[in-house]
Short mmCIF file of C-alpha atoms in Angstrom, two decimals:
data_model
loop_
_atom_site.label_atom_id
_atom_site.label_comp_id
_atom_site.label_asym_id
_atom_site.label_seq_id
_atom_site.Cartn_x
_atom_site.Cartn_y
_atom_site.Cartn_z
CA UNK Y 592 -6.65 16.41 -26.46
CA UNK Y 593 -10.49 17.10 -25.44
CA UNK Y 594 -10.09 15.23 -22.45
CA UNK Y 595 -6.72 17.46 -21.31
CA UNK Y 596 -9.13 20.40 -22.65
CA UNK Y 597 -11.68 19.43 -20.67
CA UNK Y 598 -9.47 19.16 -17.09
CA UNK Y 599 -7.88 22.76 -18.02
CA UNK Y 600 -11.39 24.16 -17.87
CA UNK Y 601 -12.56 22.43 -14.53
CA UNK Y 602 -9.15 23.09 -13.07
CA UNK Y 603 -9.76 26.55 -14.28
CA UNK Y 604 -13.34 26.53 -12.56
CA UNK Y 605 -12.26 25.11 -9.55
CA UNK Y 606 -9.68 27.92 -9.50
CA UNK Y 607 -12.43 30.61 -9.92
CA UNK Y 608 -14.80 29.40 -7.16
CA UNK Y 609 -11.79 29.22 -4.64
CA UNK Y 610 -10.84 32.83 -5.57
CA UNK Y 611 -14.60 33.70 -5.54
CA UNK Y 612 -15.13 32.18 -2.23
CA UNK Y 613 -11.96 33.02 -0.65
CA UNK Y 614 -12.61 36.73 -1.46
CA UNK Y 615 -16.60 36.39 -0.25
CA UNK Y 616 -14.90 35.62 3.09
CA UNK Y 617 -12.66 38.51 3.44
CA UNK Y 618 -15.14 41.18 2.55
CA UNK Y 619 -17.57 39.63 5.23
CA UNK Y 620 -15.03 40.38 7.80
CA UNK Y 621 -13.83 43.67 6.36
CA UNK Y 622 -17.77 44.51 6.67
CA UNK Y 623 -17.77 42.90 10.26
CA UNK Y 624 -15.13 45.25 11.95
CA UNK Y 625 -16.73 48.27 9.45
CA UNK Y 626 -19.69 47.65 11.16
CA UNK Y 627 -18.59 46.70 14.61
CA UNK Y 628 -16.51 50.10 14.20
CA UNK Y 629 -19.69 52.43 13.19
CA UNK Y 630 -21.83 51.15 16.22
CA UNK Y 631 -18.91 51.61 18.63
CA UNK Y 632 -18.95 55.33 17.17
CA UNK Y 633 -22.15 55.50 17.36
CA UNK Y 634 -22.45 54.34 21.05
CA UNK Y 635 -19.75 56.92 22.03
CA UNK Y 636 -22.08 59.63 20.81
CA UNK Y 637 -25.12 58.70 22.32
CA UNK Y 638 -23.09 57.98 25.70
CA UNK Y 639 -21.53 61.87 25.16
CA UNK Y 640 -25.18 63.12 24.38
CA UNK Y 641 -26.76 61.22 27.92
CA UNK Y 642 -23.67 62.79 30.02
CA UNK Y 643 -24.36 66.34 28.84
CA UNK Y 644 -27.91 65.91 29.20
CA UNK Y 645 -27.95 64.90 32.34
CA UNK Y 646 -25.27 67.46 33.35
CA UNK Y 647 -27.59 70.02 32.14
CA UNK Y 648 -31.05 68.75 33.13
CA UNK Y 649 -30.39 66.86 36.22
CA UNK Y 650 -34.05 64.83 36.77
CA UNK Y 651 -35.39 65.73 40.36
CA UNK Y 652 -37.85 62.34 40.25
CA UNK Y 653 -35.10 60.45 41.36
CA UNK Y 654 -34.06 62.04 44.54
CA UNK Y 655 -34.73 60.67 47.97
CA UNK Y 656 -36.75 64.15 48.89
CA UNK Y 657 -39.46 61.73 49.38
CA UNK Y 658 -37.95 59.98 51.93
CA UNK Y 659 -36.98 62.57 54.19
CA UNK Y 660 -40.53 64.50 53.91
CA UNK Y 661 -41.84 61.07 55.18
CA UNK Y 662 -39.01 61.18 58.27
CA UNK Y 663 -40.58 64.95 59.16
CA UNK Y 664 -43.93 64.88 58.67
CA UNK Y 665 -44.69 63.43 62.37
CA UNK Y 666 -43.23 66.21 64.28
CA UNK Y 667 -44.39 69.47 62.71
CA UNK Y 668 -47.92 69.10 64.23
CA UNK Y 669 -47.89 70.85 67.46
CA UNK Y 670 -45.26 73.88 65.56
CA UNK Y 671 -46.90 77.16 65.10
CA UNK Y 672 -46.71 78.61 61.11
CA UNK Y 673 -43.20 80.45 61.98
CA UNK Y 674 -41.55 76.75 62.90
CA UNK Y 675 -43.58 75.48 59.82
CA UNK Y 676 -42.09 78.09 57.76
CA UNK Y 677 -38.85 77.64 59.13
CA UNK Y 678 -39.06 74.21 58.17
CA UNK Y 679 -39.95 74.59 55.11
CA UNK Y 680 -37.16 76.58 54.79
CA UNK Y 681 -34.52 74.04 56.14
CA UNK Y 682 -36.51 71.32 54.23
CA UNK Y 683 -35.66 73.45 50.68
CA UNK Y 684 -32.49 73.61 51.62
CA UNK Y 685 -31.71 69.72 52.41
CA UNK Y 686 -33.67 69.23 49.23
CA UNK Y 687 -30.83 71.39 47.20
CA UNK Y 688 -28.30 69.84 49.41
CA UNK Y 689 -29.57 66.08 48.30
CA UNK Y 690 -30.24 67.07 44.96
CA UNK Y 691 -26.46 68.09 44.35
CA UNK Y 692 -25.26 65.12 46.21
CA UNK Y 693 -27.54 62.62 43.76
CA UNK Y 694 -26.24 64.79 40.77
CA UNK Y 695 -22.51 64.65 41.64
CA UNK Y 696 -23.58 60.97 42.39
CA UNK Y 697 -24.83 60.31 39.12
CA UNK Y 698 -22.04 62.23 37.37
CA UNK Y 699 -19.55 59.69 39.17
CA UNK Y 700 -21.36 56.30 38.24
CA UNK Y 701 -21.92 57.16 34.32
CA UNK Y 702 -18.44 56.13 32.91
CA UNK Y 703 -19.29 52.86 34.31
CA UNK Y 704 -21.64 52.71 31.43
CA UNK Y 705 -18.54 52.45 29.33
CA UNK Y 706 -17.57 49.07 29.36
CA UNK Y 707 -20.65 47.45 28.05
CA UNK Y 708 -20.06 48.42 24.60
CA UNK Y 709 -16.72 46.46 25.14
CA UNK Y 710 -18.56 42.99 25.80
CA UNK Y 711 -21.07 43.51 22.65
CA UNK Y 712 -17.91 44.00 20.47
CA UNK Y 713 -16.65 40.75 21.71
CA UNK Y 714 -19.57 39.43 21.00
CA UNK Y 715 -20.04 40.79 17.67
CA UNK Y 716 -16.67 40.48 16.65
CA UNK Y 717 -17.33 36.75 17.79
CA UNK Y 718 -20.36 36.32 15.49
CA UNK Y 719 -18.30 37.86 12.71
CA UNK Y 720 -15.63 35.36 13.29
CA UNK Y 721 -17.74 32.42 13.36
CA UNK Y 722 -19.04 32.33 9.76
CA UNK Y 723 -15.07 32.18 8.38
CA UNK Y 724 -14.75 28.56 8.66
CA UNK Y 725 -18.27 28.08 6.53
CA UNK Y 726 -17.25 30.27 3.97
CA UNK Y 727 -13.60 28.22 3.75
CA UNK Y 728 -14.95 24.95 3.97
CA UNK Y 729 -16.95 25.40 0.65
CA UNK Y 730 -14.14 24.78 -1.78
CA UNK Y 731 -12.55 21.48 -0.24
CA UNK Y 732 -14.50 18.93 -1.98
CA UNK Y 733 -13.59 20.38 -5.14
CA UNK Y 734 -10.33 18.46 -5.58
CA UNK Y 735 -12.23 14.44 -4.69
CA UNK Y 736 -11.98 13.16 -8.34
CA UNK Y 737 -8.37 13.16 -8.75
CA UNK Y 738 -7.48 9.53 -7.18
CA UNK Y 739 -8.69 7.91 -9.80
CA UNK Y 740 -6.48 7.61 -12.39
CA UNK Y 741 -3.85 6.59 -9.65
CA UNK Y 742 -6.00 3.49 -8.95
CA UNK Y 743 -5.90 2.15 -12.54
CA UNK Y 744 -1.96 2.97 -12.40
CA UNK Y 745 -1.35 0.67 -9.82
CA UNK Y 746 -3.92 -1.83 -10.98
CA UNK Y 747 -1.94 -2.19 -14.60
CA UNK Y 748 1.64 -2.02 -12.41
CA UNK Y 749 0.49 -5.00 -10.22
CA UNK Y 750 -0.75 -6.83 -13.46
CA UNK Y 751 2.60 -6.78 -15.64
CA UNK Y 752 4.29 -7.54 -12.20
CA UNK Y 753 2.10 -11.18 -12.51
CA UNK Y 754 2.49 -11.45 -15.74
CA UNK Y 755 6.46 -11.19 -16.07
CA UNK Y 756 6.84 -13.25 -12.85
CA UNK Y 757 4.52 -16.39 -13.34
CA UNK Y 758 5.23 -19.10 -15.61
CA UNK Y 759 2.06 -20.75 -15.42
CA UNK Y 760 -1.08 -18.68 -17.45
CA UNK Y 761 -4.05 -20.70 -15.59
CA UNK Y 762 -4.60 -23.29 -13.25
CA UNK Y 763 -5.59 -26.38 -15.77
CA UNK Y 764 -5.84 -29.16 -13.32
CA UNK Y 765 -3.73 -32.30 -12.98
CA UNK Y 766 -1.42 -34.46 -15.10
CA UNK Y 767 -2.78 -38.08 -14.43
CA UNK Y 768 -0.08 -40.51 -13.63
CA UNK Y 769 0.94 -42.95 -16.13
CA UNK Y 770 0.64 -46.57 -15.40
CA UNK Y 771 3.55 -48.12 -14.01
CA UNK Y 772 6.32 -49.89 -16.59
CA UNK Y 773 6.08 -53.09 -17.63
CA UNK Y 774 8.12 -55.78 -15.96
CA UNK Y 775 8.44 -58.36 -18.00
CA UNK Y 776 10.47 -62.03 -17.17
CA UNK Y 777 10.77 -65.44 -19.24
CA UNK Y 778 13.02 -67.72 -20.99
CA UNK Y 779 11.78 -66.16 -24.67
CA UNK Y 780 14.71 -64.91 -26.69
CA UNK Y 781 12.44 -61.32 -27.50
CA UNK Y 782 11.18 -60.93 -23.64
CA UNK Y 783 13.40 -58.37 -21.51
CA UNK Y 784 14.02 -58.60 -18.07
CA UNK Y 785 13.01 -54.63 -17.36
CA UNK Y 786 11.78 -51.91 -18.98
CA UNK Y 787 14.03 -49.66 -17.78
CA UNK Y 788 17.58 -50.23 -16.81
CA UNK Y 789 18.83 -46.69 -15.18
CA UNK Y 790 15.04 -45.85 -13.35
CA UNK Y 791 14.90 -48.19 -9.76
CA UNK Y 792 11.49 -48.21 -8.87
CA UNK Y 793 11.74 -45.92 -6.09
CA UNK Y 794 12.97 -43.56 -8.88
CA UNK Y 795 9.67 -44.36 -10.90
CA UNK Y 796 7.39 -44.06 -7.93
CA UNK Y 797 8.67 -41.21 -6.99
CA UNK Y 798 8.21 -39.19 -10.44
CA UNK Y 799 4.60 -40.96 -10.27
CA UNK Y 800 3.64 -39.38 -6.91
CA UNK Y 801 4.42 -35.85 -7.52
CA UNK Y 802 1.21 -33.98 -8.05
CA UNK Y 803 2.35 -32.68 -11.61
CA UNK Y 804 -0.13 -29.88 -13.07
CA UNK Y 805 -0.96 -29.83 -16.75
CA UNK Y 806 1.08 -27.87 -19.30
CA UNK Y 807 3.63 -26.83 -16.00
CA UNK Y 808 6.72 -27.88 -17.53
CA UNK Y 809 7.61 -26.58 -20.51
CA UNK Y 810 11.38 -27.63 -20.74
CA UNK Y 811 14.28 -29.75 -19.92
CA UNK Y 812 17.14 -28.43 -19.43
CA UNK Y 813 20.74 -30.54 -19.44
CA UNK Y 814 23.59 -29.57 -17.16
CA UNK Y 815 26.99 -30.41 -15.54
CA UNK Y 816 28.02 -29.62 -12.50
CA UNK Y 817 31.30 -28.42 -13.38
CA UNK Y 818 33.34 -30.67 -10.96
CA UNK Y 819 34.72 -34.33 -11.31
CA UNK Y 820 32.87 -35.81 -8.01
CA UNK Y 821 29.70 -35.31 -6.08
CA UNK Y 822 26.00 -35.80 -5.80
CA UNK Y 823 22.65 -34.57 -4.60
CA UNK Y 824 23.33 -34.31 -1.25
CA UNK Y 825 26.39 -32.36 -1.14
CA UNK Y 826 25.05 -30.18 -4.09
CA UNK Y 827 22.27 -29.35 -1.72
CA UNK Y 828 24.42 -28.30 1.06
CA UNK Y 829 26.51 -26.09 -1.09
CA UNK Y 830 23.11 -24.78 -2.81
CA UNK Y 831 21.74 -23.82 0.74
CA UNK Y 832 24.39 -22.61 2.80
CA UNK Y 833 27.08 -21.25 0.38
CA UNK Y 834 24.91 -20.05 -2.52
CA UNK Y 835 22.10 -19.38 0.20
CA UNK Y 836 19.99 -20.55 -1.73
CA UNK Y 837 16.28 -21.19 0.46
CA UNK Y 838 15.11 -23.91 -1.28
CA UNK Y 839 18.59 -26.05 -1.61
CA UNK Y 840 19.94 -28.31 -4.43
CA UNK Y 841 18.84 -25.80 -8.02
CA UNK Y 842 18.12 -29.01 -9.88
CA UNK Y 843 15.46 -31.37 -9.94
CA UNK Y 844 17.12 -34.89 -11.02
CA UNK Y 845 21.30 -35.61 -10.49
CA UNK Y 846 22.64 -39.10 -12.52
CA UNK Y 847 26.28 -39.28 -10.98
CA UNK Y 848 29.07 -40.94 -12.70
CA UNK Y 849 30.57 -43.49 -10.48
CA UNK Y 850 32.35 -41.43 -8.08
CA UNK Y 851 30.00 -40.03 -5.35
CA UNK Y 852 27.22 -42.11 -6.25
CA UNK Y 853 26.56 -45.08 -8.85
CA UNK Y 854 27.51 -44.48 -12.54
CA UNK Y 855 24.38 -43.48 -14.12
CA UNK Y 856 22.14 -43.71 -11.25
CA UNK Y 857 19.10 -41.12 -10.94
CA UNK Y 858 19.08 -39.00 -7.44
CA UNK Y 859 15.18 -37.19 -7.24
CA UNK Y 860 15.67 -33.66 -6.15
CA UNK Y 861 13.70 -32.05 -3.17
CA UNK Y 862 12.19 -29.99 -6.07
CA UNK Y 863 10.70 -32.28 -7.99
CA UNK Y 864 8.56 -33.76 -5.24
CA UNK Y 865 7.48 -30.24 -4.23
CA UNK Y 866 6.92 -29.36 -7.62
CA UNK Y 867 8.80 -26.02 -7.25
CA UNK Y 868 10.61 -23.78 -9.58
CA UNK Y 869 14.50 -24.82 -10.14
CA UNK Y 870 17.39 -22.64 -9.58
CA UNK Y 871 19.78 -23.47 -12.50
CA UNK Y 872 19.16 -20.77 -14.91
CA UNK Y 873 19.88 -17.22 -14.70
CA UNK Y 874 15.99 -16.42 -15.42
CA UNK Y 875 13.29 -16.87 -12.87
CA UNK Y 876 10.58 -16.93 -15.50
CA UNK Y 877 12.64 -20.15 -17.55
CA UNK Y 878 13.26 -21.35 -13.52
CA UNK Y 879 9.74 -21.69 -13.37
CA UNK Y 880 8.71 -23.88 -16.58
CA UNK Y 881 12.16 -25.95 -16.91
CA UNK Y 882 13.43 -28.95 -15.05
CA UNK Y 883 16.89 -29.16 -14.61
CA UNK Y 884 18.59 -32.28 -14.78
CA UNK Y 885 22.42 -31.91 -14.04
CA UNK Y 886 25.21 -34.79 -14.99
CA UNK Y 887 28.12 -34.84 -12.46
CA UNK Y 888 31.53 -33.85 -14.39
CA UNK Y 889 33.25 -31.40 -15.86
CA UNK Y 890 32.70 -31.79 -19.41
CA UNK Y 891 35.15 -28.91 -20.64
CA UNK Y 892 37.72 -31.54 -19.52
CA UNK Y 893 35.80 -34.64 -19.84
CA UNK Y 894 33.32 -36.29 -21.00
CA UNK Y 895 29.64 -37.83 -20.07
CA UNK Y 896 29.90 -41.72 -19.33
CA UNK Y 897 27.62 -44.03 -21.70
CA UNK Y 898 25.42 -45.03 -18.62
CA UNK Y 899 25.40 -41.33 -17.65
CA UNK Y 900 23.35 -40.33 -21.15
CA UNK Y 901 21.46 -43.36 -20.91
CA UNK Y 902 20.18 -42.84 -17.78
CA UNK Y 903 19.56 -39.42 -18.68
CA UNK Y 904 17.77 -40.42 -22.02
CA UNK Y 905 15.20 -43.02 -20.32
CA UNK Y 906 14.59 -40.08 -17.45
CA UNK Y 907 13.48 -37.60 -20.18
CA UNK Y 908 11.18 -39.85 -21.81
CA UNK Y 909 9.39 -40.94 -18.55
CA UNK Y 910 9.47 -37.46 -17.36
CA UNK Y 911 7.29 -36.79 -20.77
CA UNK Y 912 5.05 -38.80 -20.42
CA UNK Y 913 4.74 -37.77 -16.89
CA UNK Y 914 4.64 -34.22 -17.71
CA UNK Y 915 2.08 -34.07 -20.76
CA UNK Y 916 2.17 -32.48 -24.15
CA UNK Y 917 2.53 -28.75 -24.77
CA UNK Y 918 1.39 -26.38 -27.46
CA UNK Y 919 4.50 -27.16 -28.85
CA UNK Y 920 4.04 -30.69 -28.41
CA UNK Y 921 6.55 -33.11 -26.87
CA UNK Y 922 8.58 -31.03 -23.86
CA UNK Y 923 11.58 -30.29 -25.88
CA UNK Y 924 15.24 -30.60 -24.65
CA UNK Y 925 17.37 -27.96 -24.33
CA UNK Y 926 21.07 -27.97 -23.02
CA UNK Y 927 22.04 -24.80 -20.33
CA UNK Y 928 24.63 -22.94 -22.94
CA UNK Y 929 21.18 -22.68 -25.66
CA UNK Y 930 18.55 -21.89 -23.49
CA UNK Y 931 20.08 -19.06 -21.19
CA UNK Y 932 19.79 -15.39 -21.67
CA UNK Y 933 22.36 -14.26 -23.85
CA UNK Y 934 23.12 -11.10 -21.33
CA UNK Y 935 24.31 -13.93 -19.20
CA UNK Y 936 26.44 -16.70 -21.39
CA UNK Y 937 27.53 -20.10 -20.47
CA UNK Y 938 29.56 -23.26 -22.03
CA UNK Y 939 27.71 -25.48 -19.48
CA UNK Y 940 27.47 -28.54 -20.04
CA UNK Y 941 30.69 -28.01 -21.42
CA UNK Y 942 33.01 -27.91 -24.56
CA UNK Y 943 33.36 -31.61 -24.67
CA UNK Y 944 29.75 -32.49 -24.27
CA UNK Y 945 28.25 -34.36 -27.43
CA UNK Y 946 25.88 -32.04 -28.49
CA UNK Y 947 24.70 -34.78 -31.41
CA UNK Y 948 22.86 -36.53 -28.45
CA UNK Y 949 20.38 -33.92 -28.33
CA UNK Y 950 18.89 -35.03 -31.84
CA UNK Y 951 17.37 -37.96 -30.55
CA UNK Y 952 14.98 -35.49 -28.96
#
């Protein structure tokens, strides 16, 4: 409340100087033209009084009568005092004569006079003019602190944009690699063959390779993919050019069932090696923390082979201890139907899947 009090009164300020400026500037150029007006009167009247004196009291120092005594005053030496008084007598009368021509000449010229009063109103009405833009361009930087609180909206709108987005909090280094499993051969009835039965080696090596960054994974998800036949391959292809999907196959690991591909054998994803978020739940933020591991069949009419879940069992535990602990722990195992949005529900992996499977997690 103080702080909207606060911005009432400077908005209320900043109101007043505006008006206070704005109406500084219009009375200095109502008093301009005032007193543009007065001296134009004023020059009127002194050009009136000039006119009638000069009407009245024509000045004799400016006629040529000099000029034409200067023309006569060789020849009049040999004249008697009759031609000299005759002369004088035409003399006074070329004087009037010139006299009334210079007055009627400068009756004519005066109203020429007129039109410099016309050039200092320009001018003054120009110097008048010029100070409008200073007294306008006082109140502009009035309204400068106002951006600011747009700055911090945008920084907090950018923030919650990162934070409902990104899956991963911080950048905590690498996973290291585990050491490779065990092979183990002999003719004792407790050694085993290999460790693993379902993971080749080129399936181990490449889990080992992928540069895996701490605490990145936070689930596994199990899926099927709803039909009776297929593998990575053409999953990818319908991923990418019917789904349109840029990044291809939405899982990281397929185990087929015998059709497509060997029954239980592992397929690594494109994904995986990348270390990219997956595409097979309806939630980019769960996309981004969950591996997706998808079964071939459709389990709402069938059901997972043995070697299928076996497979799938020795991939989650390698992929664990590939992958790290959590806060929670161990990564835990999720199937799709229990860890998608409810606004978006699903039976995958299907009706017939054996859910008990799960507890071994």
């Amino acid at each position: 409340m103080i702080a909207s009090r606060a911005l009432l009164r400077s908005v209320a300020v900043v109101r007043f100087r505006i008006w206070l400026a704005t109406a500084l500037a219009f009375g200095a150029l109502i008093a301009g033209f005032l007193r543009a007006q007065v001296n134009e009167e004023k020059r009127r009247d002194q050009s009136e009084e000039t006119e009638k004196r000069a009407a009245s009291t024509p000045k004799p120092k400016k006629s040529p009568t000099p000029k034409t005594k200067r023309r006569h005053t060789p020849t009049p030496k040999p004249k008697t005092a009759k031609e000299k008084s005759g002369a004088k007598k035409t003399a006074d009368k070329a004087n009037k004569s010139a006299e009334s021509k210079s007055a009627r000449k400068e009756e004519t010229p005066k109203p020429r006079k007129t039109p410099a009063p016309q050039v200092e109103e320009t001018r003054a009405a120009s110097e008048t003019a010029a100070p409008q833009p200073r007294a306008i361009a006082v109140p502009t930087p009035a309204p400068s602190p106002q951006p600011k609180p747009a700055r911090a909206v945008s920084a907090g709108a950018q923030a919650q944009v990162v934070i409902e987005k990104s899956g991963i909090e911080e950048d905590q280094g690498f996973e290291p690699p585990p050491s490779p499993p065990p092979r183990r051969y002999g003719f004792w009835p407790w050694s085993r063959p290999v460790n693993y039965r379902y993971l080749t080696s080129s399936v181990v090596e490449a889990i080992r390779r992928a540069p895996v960054k701490r605490r990145r994974w936070q689930f596994i998800v199990v899926h099927n993919s709803g039909t009776r036949q297929g593998n990575a391959r053409v999953f990818d292809y319908y991923h990418k050019h019917v789904r349109r999907m840029q990044n291809g196959l939405a899982y990281h690991f397929v185990i087929g069932n015998g059709t497509s591909t060997g029954n239980g054998q592992v397929e690594v994803g494109d994904r995986w090696r990348r270390q990219i978020n997956g595409g097979h739940v309806h939630s980019d933020y769960l996309n981004n923390i969950s591996l997706g591991i998808c079964l071939v069949g459709d389990f709402n009419r069938d059901q997972p082979t043995r070697a299928q879940l076996d497979a799938c069992e020795e991939l989650i535990r390698y992929l664990r201890d590939r992958c790290g602990k959590t806060e929670r722990g161990t990564i835990p195992v999720k199937p799709h139907r229990e860890i998608n949005p409810p606004r978006w529900p699903t039976d995958c992996p299907g009706d017939d899947f054996p859910y008990s499977w799960f507890r071994r997690f």
